[in-house]
XYZ file of N, CA, C and O in Angstrom:
584
model
N 88.060 64.356 4.363
C 87.400 65.008 5.131
C 88.031 66.352 4.418
O 87.087 67.289 4.902
N 89.249 66.518 3.977
C 89.500 68.129 3.918
C 88.736 68.316 2.118
O 88.013 69.777 2.591
N 88.012 67.499 1.643
C 87.590 68.296 0.053
C 85.835 68.519 0.523
O 84.875 69.334 0.257
N 84.904 68.045 2.282
C 83.795 68.129 3.027
C 83.942 69.402 3.393
O 82.987 70.113 3.430
N 84.918 69.565 4.311
C 85.985 71.004 4.760
C 85.179 72.033 3.722
O 84.955 72.862 3.452
N 86.061 71.792 2.631
C 86.033 73.512 1.766
C 84.798 73.505 0.847
O 84.668 74.249 0.314
N 83.514 72.282 0.393
C 82.759 72.367 0.343
C 81.869 72.907 1.168
O 80.765 73.907 0.630
N 82.437 72.594 2.186
C 80.894 73.427 3.386
C 81.667 74.925 3.371
O 80.348 75.843 3.401
N 83.148 75.352 3.623
C 83.355 76.381 3.692
C 83.299 77.325 3.068
O 82.610 78.192 2.730
N 82.517 76.936 1.578
C 81.843 77.378 0.285
C 80.836 77.690 0.413
O 80.381 78.716 0.037
N 79.504 76.896 0.815
C 78.832 77.516 1.341
C 78.495 78.388 1.978
O 77.769 79.203 2.446
N 79.324 78.430 2.958
C 79.487 79.346 3.815
C 79.713 80.855 3.165
O 79.527 81.665 3.951
N 80.990 80.747 2.639
C 81.417 81.846 1.585
C 80.338 82.771 1.266
O 80.082 83.674 0.795
N 79.414 81.455 0.131
C 77.862 81.853 -0.301
C 77.516 82.629 0.179
O 76.540 83.656 -0.035
N 77.132 82.161 1.387
C 75.722 82.660 1.916
C 76.149 84.012 2.608
O 75.153 85.263 2.493
N 77.285 83.518 3.345
C 77.448 85.523 4.247
C 77.727 86.092 2.692
O 77.632 87.952 3.032
N 78.194 86.152 1.740
C 78.726 86.607 0.123
C 76.783 87.923 0.079
O 76.783 88.637 -0.047
N 75.882 86.981 0.517
C 74.982 87.411 0.266
C 73.912 87.720 0.754
O 73.115 88.924 0.930
N 73.954 87.775 2.511
C 74.212 89.198 3.296
C 74.972 90.181 2.924
O 73.894 91.043 3.565
N 76.110 89.563 2.744
C 76.502 90.805 2.360
C 76.240 91.782 1.204
O 75.767 93.411 1.778
N 75.565 91.252 -0.076
C 74.841 92.220 -0.609
C 74.382 92.930 -0.356
O 73.387 93.667 -0.587
N 72.924 91.926 0.661
C 71.601 92.128 1.195
C 71.793 93.716 2.220
O 70.941 94.358 1.987
N 72.723 93.133 3.240
C 73.099 94.687 3.700
C 73.930 95.479 3.107
O 73.400 96.759 3.510
N 74.326 95.495 2.007
C 74.569 96.842 1.374
C 73.930 97.574 0.539
O 74.181 98.824 0.576
N 73.107 96.849 0.199
C 71.935 96.944 -0.847
C 70.723 97.631 -0.476
O 69.833 98.190 -0.475
N 71.275 97.638 1.009
C 69.605 97.546 2.014
C 68.505 96.833 1.450
O 67.464 97.224 1.353
N 68.761 95.763 0.744
C 68.014 94.535 0.653
C 67.076 93.913 1.452
O 67.801 93.661 2.059
N 66.165 92.942 1.164
C 65.861 92.471 2.246
C 66.032 91.141 2.028
O 66.165 90.467 0.359
N 66.334 90.587 2.749
C 66.732 88.389 2.488
C 64.974 87.448 2.607
O 64.423 87.973 2.875
N 65.604 86.637 1.749
C 64.539 85.592 1.378
C 64.914 84.916 2.660
O 65.755 84.723 3.114
N 63.496 85.189 3.291
C 63.996 84.700 4.822
C 62.209 84.664 5.351
O 61.678 84.609 4.905
N 62.062 83.001 6.090
C 60.351 82.843 6.236
C 60.226 83.634 7.633
O 58.968 83.400 7.889
N 61.051 84.181 7.974
C 60.608 85.102 9.257
C 61.251 86.408 9.078
O 61.691 87.246 7.780
N 61.036 87.347 9.700
C 61.391 88.794 9.882
C 61.981 88.983 11.041
O 62.762 90.199 10.455
N 62.661 88.026 11.622
C 64.136 87.569 12.414
C 65.636 88.257 11.713
O 66.006 88.857 11.611
N 65.726 87.671 10.040
C 66.649 87.918 9.187
C 67.005 89.090 8.877
O 68.237 89.611 9.374
N 65.665 89.587 8.544
C 65.753 91.639 7.754
C 66.267 92.303 10.204
O 67.279 92.791 9.368
N 65.589 91.971 10.806
C 65.762 92.419 12.000
C 66.758 92.319 12.464
O 68.039 93.417 12.829
N 67.953 91.376 12.351
C 69.257 90.912 12.880
C 69.911 91.684 11.591
O 71.236 92.217 12.497
N 69.924 91.989 10.331
C 71.000 92.659 9.864
C 70.865 94.175 9.419
O 72.178 94.850 8.955
N 69.800 94.723 9.981
C 69.177 95.610 10.518
C 70.087 96.544 12.179
O 69.940 97.427 12.422
N 70.460 95.089 12.862
C 70.808 95.632 14.250
C 72.038 96.001 13.924
O 72.423 95.896 12.990
N 72.555 96.914 15.344
C 74.108 97.156 15.714
C 74.632 96.362 15.532
O 75.977 96.572 15.438
N 74.358 94.944 15.914
C 75.363 94.354 16.233
C 75.688 93.508 14.749
O 76.762 92.873 14.591
N 74.990 93.967 13.494
C 75.176 93.406 12.202
C 77.069 93.889 11.868
O 77.293 94.248 10.454
N 77.456 95.063 12.291
C 78.241 96.080 11.905
C 79.844 95.423 13.246
O 79.309 96.072 13.962
N 81.029 95.860 12.601
C 82.152 95.741 13.602
C 83.241 97.224 12.866
O 83.008 97.110 11.659
N 82.350 98.245 13.575
C 83.690 99.227 12.644
C 83.421 99.733 11.309
O 84.178 100.416 10.721
N 81.894 99.675 11.157
C 81.190 99.929 9.907
C 81.615 98.911 9.364
O 80.670 99.073 7.735
N 82.251 98.035 8.977
C 82.081 96.324 8.224
C 81.300 95.462 8.310
O 80.838 94.454 9.839
N 80.328 95.417 7.868
C 79.517 94.049 7.829
C 79.756 93.072 8.234
O 80.944 92.317 7.388
N 79.564 92.145 9.108
C 79.584 91.184 9.708
C 79.435 90.072 8.688
O 80.879 89.390 8.913
N 78.724 90.063 7.641
C 78.823 88.509 7.254
C 80.124 88.915 5.906
O 80.625 88.097 5.588
N 80.200 90.451 5.742
C 81.365 90.582 4.911
C 82.635 89.981 5.599
O 83.945 89.305 4.774
N 83.190 90.244 6.673
C 84.216 89.483 7.536
C 83.916 87.757 7.426
O 84.295 87.514 7.177
N 82.628 87.345 8.067
C 82.035 86.130 7.738
C 82.683 85.032 6.285
O 83.157 84.541 6.265
N 82.367 85.900 5.710
C 82.739 85.572 3.602
C 84.333 85.276 3.351
O 84.984 84.753 3.059
N 85.215 86.758 4.326
C 86.255 86.442 4.115
C 86.804 85.434 5.317
O 87.344 84.272 4.122
N 86.512 84.434 6.037
C 86.845 84.362 6.907
C 86.266 82.079 6.405
O 87.720 81.747 6.281
N 84.999 82.605 6.174
C 85.247 81.136 4.808
C 85.965 80.787 3.934
O 85.651 79.907 3.724
N 85.835 81.929 2.854
C 86.765 82.379 1.795
C 88.308 81.511 1.954
O 88.508 80.782 1.144
N 88.768 81.736 3.131
C 90.016 81.578 3.828
C 90.409 80.026 4.297
O 90.942 79.103 3.423
N 89.016 79.648 5.132
C 89.152 78.189 5.114
C 89.089 77.057 3.642
O 89.417 76.674 4.349
N 88.000 77.520 3.484
C 87.811 76.863 2.222
C 89.228 76.745 0.856
O 89.061 75.506 0.847
N 89.706 78.247 1.346
C 91.115 77.696 0.011
C 92.334 76.738 0.665
O 92.785 76.345 0.689
N 92.095 76.880 2.339
C 93.097 75.885 3.261
C 92.494 74.616 3.056
O 93.453 73.490 2.854
N 91.551 73.891 2.640
C 90.721 72.606 2.760
C 91.095 72.376 1.338
O 91.847 71.090 1.171
N 90.694 72.934 0.682
C 90.902 73.006 -0.861
C 92.267 72.751 -1.366
O 92.790 71.390 -1.483
N 93.337 73.531 -0.428
C 94.651 72.958 -0.657
C 95.551 71.660 -0.253
O 95.640 71.052 -0.847
N 94.576 71.645 1.278
C 94.807 70.572 1.860
C 94.007 69.632 1.372
O 94.879 67.985 1.153
N 93.221 69.227 0.352
C 92.809 68.394 -0.511
C 93.599 68.009 -1.384
O 93.932 66.518 -1.693
N 93.843 69.210 -2.435
C 94.862 68.802 -3.507
C 96.301 68.216 -2.973
O 96.583 67.153 -3.845
N 96.776 68.802 -1.676
C 97.794 67.663 -1.154
C 97.522 66.233 -1.380
O 98.397 65.421 -1.258
N 96.517 65.891 -0.397
C 96.209 64.641 -0.035
C 95.921 63.770 -1.126
O 96.532 62.249 -1.396
N 95.368 64.228 -1.917
C 95.005 63.944 -3.394
C 95.945 62.898 -4.013
O 96.364 62.336 -5.310
N 97.212 63.978 -4.175
C 98.285 63.970 -5.233
C 99.621 62.949 -4.286
O 100.337 62.604 -4.416
N 99.003 62.333 -2.888
C 99.651 61.889 -2.230
C 100.990 62.567 -1.431
O 101.625 61.826 -0.666
N 100.817 63.783 -0.962
C 101.416 64.873 -0.650
C 100.916 64.294 1.624
O 99.618 64.489 0.988
N 102.143 65.064 1.987
C 101.568 65.565 3.243
C 100.851 66.676 3.621
O 101.467 67.600 2.881
N 99.646 67.627 4.658
C 99.125 68.342 5.044
C 100.536 69.059 5.463
O 100.716 68.439 6.480
N 101.200 69.950 5.453
C 102.329 70.729 6.262
C 101.480 71.159 7.636
O 100.331 71.965 6.926
N 102.013 71.263 8.487
C 101.583 71.702 9.520
C 100.971 73.239 9.796
O 100.222 73.194 10.515
N 101.870 73.904 8.922
C 101.253 75.110 9.336
C 99.841 75.226 8.188
O 99.105 76.245 8.828
N 99.871 74.348 7.715
C 98.263 74.409 6.348
C 97.919 74.026 8.264
O 96.780 74.923 7.755
N 97.741 73.002 8.066
C 96.735 72.193 8.994
C 96.680 73.052 10.562
O 94.977 73.390 10.641
N 97.602 73.932 10.902
C 97.369 74.762 11.516
C 96.803 76.005 11.441
O 95.714 76.688 11.916
N 96.959 76.581 10.736
C 95.915 77.477 9.678
C 94.596 77.515 9.424
O 93.582 77.619 10.399
N 94.050 76.094 9.571
C 93.178 75.278 8.702
C 92.073 75.115 10.050
O 91.023 75.874 10.397
N 93.011 74.419 11.231
C 92.478 74.856 12.780
C 92.158 76.282 13.383
O 90.692 76.411 13.916
N 92.668 76.486 13.056
C 92.803 78.230 13.335
C 91.410 79.114 12.920
O 90.380 79.524 13.258
N 91.613 79.409 12.028
C 90.294 79.873 10.858
C 88.685 78.794 10.984
O 88.249 79.693 11.417
N 88.990 77.550 11.225
C 87.450 76.941 11.556
C 87.492 77.162 13.577
O 85.543 77.203 13.292
N 88.148 77.540 14.050
C 87.999 77.307 15.217
C 87.247 79.008 15.535
O 86.464 79.088 16.621
N 88.185 79.907 15.006
C 87.281 81.207 14.935
C 85.986 81.730 14.260
O 85.302 82.010 15.261
N 85.886 80.271 13.211
C 84.331 80.515 12.884
C 83.775 79.932 13.409
O 82.226 80.927 13.871
N 83.698 79.026 14.585
C 82.865 78.074 15.026
C 83.004 79.451 16.777
O 81.704 79.669 17.127
N 83.637 79.859 16.990
C 82.877 80.451 18.367
C 82.742 81.999 18.180
O 81.814 82.113 18.628
N 83.125 82.122 16.954
C 82.301 83.714 16.476
C 80.937 83.257 16.440
O 79.961 83.956 16.959
N 80.807 81.817 15.652
C 79.229 81.539 15.364
C 78.515 81.287 16.849
O 77.736 81.907 16.970
N 79.279 80.751 17.927
C 78.337 80.508 18.754
C 78.220 82.216 19.722
O 77.608 82.119 20.470
N 79.370 82.610 19.823
C 79.143 84.523 20.579
C 78.075 84.962 19.707
O 77.432 86.040 20.307
N 77.344 85.381 18.796
C 77.009 85.383 17.658
C 75.432 85.091 17.889
O 74.149 85.717 17.856
N 75.047 83.919 17.795
C 74.416 83.108 18.853
C 73.854 83.472 19.951
O 72.557 83.473 19.961
N 74.566 83.663 20.471
C 74.632 84.486 21.935
C 73.994 85.963 21.799
O 72.855 85.902 22.427
N 74.718 86.680 21.337
C 73.737 88.012 21.204
C 72.578 87.246 20.348
O 71.738 88.444 20.690
N 72.094 87.284 19.526
C 71.072 86.478 18.361
C 70.311 86.662 19.407
O 69.008 86.850 19.557
N 70.272 85.785 20.442
C 69.179 84.866 21.880
C 69.659 86.568 23.077
O 68.259 86.307 23.810
N 70.482 86.967 23.747
C 70.341 87.617 24.765
C 69.889 89.373 24.564
O 69.618 89.875 25.496
N 70.965 89.583 22.837
C 70.405 91.280 23.117
C 69.227 91.262 21.741
O 68.717 92.607 22.161
N 69.366 90.168 20.999
C 68.477 90.826 20.332
C 66.946 89.808 20.077
O 65.994 89.617 19.322
N 66.210 89.743 21.531
C 65.283 89.030 22.132
C 64.989 87.387 21.362
O 63.527 87.213 20.709
N 66.358 86.497 20.562
C 65.995 85.545 19.992
C 65.364 85.028 18.900
O 64.680 84.508 18.732
N 65.680 86.804 18.293
C 64.850 86.374 16.741
C 65.723 85.294 16.179
O 66.400 85.074 15.733
N 64.323 85.381 15.479
C 64.384 84.182 14.240
C 64.986 84.142 12.963
O 64.593 84.716 11.833
N 66.146 83.655 13.336
C 67.237 84.320 11.861
C 67.910 83.046 11.311
O 68.665 82.673 11.934
N 67.459 82.568 10.522
C 67.471 81.327 9.549
C 68.770 81.065 8.873
O 69.884 80.421 9.334
N 69.406 82.426 8.418
C 70.383 82.472 8.052
C 71.900 82.344 8.692
O 72.689 81.403 8.522
N 71.148 82.697 10.170
C 72.425 82.966 10.758
C 72.434 81.529 11.533
O 73.743 80.935 12.208
N 71.419 80.734 12.126
C 71.709 79.341 12.441
C 72.160 78.735 11.002
O 72.727 77.422 11.815
N 72.104 78.746 9.800
C 72.546 78.355 9.006
C 73.905 78.289 9.223
O 74.817 77.439 9.061
N 74.321 79.035 9.559
C 76.007 79.256 9.522
C 76.166 78.848 10.064
O 77.308 78.672 10.659
N 75.875 79.305 11.995
C 76.130 78.609 12.773
C 75.926 77.181 12.587
O 77.524 76.346 13.036
N 74.953 76.493 11.640
C 75.535 74.595 11.514
C 76.881 74.210 10.902
O 77.469 72.936 10.618
N 77.104 75.569 9.992
C 78.197 75.167 9.083
C 79.549 75.120 9.823
O 80.223 74.562 9.486
N 79.256 76.119 10.332
C 80.820 76.351 10.997
C 80.841 75.213 12.569
O 81.808 74.858 12.227
N 80.084 75.158 12.837
C 79.983 73.823 13.918
C 79.932 72.460 13.196
O 80.752 71.507 13.539
N 79.986 72.033 12.065
C 79.878 70.931 11.029
C 81.539 71.015 11.021
O 81.968 69.884 10.868
N 82.411 72.126 10.627
C 83.970 72.257 9.860
C 84.192 72.403 11.339
O 85.312 71.069 10.938
N 84.242 72.129 12.526
C 84.479 71.996 13.733
C 84.313 70.519 14.055
O 85.131 69.705 14.471
N 83.262 69.896 13.635
C 83.204 68.855 13.946
C 84.312 67.912 13.352
O 84.663 66.865 13.547
N 83.916 67.787 11.946
C 85.252 67.729 10.639
C 86.315 67.267 11.087
O 87.142 66.688 11.004
N 86.854 68.657 11.522
C 88.136 69.227 11.746
C 88.971 67.945 12.894
O 89.575 67.425 13.043
N 88.025 68.531 14.238
C 88.259 67.482 15.102
C 87.973 65.867 15.104
O 88.875 64.982 15.275
N 86.658 65.092 14.555
C 87.443 63.787 14.414
C 87.691 63.625 13.066
O 88.392 62.834 13.261
N 88.529 64.292 12.131
C 89.927 63.609 11.299
C 91.006 64.070 11.904
O 91.706 63.877 11.251
N 91.263 64.155 13.131
C 92.560 64.567 13.749
C 92.712 63.576 14.628
O 92.455 63.425 15.203
N 94.014 63.256 14.265
C 94.866 62.517 14.917
C 95.379 62.857 16.264
O 95.553 64.392 16.471
N 96.222 62.273 17.280
C 96.617 63.097 18.567
C 98.004 64.028 18.364
O 98.280 65.306 18.718
N 98.282 63.424 17.333
C 99.726 64.259 16.770
C 99.355 65.536 15.931
O 100.277 67.078 16.295
N 98.294 65.265 14.937
C 97.585 66.375 14.479
C 97.449 67.893 15.071
O 97.531 68.818 15.056
N 96.590 67.055 16.464
C 95.560 67.876 17.362
C 97.003 68.685 18.056
O 96.575 70.089 18.359
N 98.392 67.993 18.437
C 99.711 68.454 18.635
C 99.545 69.888 18.567
O 100.188 70.891 18.383
N 100.040 69.141 16.962
C 101.034 70.571 16.158
C 99.847 71.281 15.821
O 100.639 72.814 15.647
N 98.308 71.490 16.065
C 97.418 72.733 15.676
C 97.265 73.420 16.778
O 97.347 74.977 16.739
N 97.645 72.788 18.075
C 97.487 73.538 19.439
C 99.024 74.741 19.540
O 99.072 75.248 20.316
N 100.056 74.117 18.062
C 101.717 74.333 18.448
C 101.946 74.606 19.650
O 102.845 73.983 20.324
């Protein structure tokens, strides 16, 4: 489970780094529609002057590191400490909640712009959340909830 999560989060980090570079270089992104560029140039594409894809890359990177660390522990026969599983759960939940909020903004504020990269990121964070929840037993869920 953790290895798959690390791979998905790494893909999310790569995707958001690509979007960050495009945003910072003011370059068009490879997209089958004009929606991706419209989203990246909208006022909703940054928070306090920081490009949202850069924040996403940081979050995906942190989740990838946490999941990779957990995968290494499991492979070596050691238990994943509760602080690591809690941190991983918090990171994944933040990614999923942020993606859901941004998809709402995409529909409500940006007229439903067709942004393939936005949908890809939402799918990755949704898959991470699904894998996390499916792989946790009740004790782990209780530990992660605090």
